[in-house]
C-alpha positions as semicolon CSV with decimal commas, in nm:
position;residue;x (nm);y (nm);z (nm)
1;M;4,116;14,480;7,606
2;D;3,977;14,227;7,361
3;D;3,604;14,218;7,275
4;V;3,537;13,918;7,525
5;A;3,717;14,090;7,798
6;A;3,528;14,404;7,731
7;I;3,186;14,246;7,722
8;T;3,260;14,054;8,048
9;H;3,375;14,353;8,222
10;H;3,065;14,555;8,132
11;L;2,833;14,264;8,212
12;E;2,981;14,237;8,557
13;Y;2,943;14,603;8,595
14;M;2,574;14,613;8,487
15;F;2,500;14,314;8,686
16;L;2,660;14,452;9,018
17;K;2,485;14,787;8,961
18;K;2,146;14,609;8,939
19;I;2,229;14,433;9,264
20;I;2,328;14,755;9,451
21;S;2,014;14,929;9,311
22;G;1,776;14,626;9,422
23;L;1,922;14,611;9,783
24;R;1,896;15,008;9,817
25;D;1,549;15,029;9,719
26;K;1,441;14,708;9,886
27;T;1,313;14,533;9,562
28;M;1,566;14,255;9,622
29;S;1,648;14,069;9,940
30;I;1,981;13,963;10,062
31;A;1,922;13,593;9,988
32;Q;1,794;13,708;9,640
33;A;2,110;13,888;9,569
34;K;2,318;13,594;9,679
35;Q;2,126;13,366;9,460
36;H;2,143;13,593;9,151
37;S;2,521;13,616;9,205
38;I;2,573;13,242;9,236
39;D;2,375;13,202;8,911
40;F;2,576;13,470;8,723
41;L;2,899;13,350;8,822
42;A;2,803;13,013;8,703
43;I;2,767;13,142;8,345
44;E;3,130;13,284;8,349
45;P;3,386;13,267;8,190
46;F;3,281;13,359;7,827
47;A;3,461;13,194;7,565
48;T;3,337;13,410;7,276
49;I;3,077;13,710;7,208
50;E;2,855;13,429;7,088
51;D;2,888;13,236;7,412
52;A;2,830;13,542;7,620
53;S;2,515;13,604;7,415
54;N;2,396;13,252;7,480
55;K;2,487;13,223;7,853
56;T;2,330;13,591;7,909
57;D;2,013;13,482;7,722
58;Q;1,970;13,168;7,938
59;F;2,040;13,367;8,257
60;V;1,788;13,644;8,170
61;L;1,524;13,372;8,115
62;N;1,561;13,281;8,478
63;H;1,632;13,608;8,596
64;P;1,430;13,840;8,395
65;E;1,494;14,144;8,622
66;F;1,833;14,149;8,453
67;I;1,704;14,199;8,086
68;S;1,927;14,498;8,050
69;L;2,228;14,245;8,034
70;K;2,072;14,072;7,736
71;D;1,982;14,418;7,560
72;Y;2,367;14,509;7,614
73;V;2,486;14,194;7,450
74;E;2,266;14,252;7,142
75;V;2,393;14,611;7,087
76;F;2,747;14,502;7,154
77;E;2,721;14,238;6,871
78;K;2,552;14,480;6,644
79;E;2,816;14,751;6,695
80;A;3,098;14,482;6,672
81;G;2,995;14,441;6,313
82;V;2,996;14,813;6,234
83;A;3,350;14,849;6,394
84;G;3,472;14,580;6,137
85;K;3,315;14,777;5,873
86;I;3,473;15,098;5,967
87;D;3,820;14,916;5,984
88;K;3,779;14,788;5,619
89;M;3,664;15,116;5,501
90;R;3,981;15,284;5,652
91;E;4,200;15,049;5,474
92;H;4,048;15,117;5,150
93;I;4,038;15,490;5,211
94;K;4,407;15,495;5,277
95;L;4,470;15,312;4,960
96;N;4,281;15,593;4,789
97;N;3,997;15,339;4,690
98;I;3,691;15,534;4,784
99;D;3,470;15,293;4,573
100;A;3,565;14,996;4,771
101;A;3,519;15,171;5,107
102;I;3,166;15,282;4,999
103;E;3,086;14,935;4,891
104;V;3,189;14,800;5,209
105;A;2,952;15,049;5,388
106;R;2,682;14,926;5,164
107;S;2,727;14,559;5,247
């Protein structure tokens, strides 16, 4: 699964989990759940991680109760950079170039 598919899958999961929770504890009406769902579907599909971030930010401005979606995207973006560094470091270490691997970690 690529990054865009992964972030899409998890955002949908988190969104639906919030809908279920809101309906169960009566903090969200059926009408609100429907409108939130319509609005969420309108921001999909995501073309890139940056697109997901921008669309999620906009969605949360209109639906602040879904702030956890924005928080997740921010963490996802931060961790994506770490994963890239780890891949580069592995390449250097396999070539027995520890100094280059450490330099990647420091950058």
